[in-house]
CSV table of C-alpha atoms in Angstrom, one decimal:
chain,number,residue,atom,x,y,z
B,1,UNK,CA,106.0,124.3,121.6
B,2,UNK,CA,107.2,120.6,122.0
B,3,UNK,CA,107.6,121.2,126.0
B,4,UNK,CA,103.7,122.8,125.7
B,5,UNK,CA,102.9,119.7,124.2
B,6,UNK,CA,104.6,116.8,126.6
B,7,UNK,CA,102.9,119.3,129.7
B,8,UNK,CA,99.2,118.8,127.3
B,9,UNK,CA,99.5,115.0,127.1
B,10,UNK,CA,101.0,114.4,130.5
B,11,UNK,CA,98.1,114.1,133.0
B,12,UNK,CA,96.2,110.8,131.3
B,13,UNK,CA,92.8,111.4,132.3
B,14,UNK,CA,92.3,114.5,129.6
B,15,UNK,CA,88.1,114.0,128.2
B,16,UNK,CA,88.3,112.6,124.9
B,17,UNK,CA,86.6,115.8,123.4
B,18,UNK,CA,89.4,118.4,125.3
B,19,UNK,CA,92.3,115.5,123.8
B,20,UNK,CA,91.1,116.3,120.4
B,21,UNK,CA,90.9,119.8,121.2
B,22,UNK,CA,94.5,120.4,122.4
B,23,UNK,CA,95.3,117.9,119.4
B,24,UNK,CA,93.9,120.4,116.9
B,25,UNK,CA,95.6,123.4,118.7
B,26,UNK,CA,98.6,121.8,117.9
B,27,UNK,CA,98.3,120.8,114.4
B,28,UNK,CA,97.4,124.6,114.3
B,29,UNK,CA,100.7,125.9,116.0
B,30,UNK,CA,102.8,123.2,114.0
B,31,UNK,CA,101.4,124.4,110.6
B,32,UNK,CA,105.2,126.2,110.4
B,33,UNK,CA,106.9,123.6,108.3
B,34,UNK,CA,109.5,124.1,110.9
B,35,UNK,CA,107.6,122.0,113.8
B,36,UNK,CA,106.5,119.4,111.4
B,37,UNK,CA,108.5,116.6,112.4
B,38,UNK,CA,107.3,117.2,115.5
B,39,UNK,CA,103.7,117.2,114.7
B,40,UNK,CA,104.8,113.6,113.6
B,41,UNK,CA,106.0,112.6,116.8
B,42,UNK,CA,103.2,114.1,118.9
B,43,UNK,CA,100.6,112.5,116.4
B,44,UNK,CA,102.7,109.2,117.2
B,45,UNK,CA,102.2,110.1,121.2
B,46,UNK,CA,98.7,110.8,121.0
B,47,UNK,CA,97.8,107.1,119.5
B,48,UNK,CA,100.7,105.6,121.8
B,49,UNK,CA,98.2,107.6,124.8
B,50,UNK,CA,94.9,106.5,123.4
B,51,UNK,CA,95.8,102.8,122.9
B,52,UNK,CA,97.3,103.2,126.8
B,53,UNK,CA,93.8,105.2,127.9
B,54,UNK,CA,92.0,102.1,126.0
B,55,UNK,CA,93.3,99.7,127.6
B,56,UNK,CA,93.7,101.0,130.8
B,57,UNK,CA,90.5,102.9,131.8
């Protein structure tokens, strides 16, 4: 799942509608209490990739 995830929020140009999307997906597949702390840390990425996306269009 975590490799899934680095693949989903490597290529920076993702819509912002299809971000969310694929953000949902894997708050969905991370509802297993054992991929939480990873939810964390992919939550943490996905801000760290909006603020880059914002400030570099």
């Amino acid at each position: 799942y975590l490799t899934v995830g680095i693949h989903m929020f490597g290529p920076s140009k993702i819509p912002m509608l299809h971000f969310r999307g694929v953000l949902f997906l894997c708050v969905i597949l991370a509802l297993p209490s054992q991929l939480l702390f990873s939810l964390l840390l992919m939550t943490q990425i996905a801000l760290l990739v909006l603020d880059n996306i914002s400030m570099n269009p």
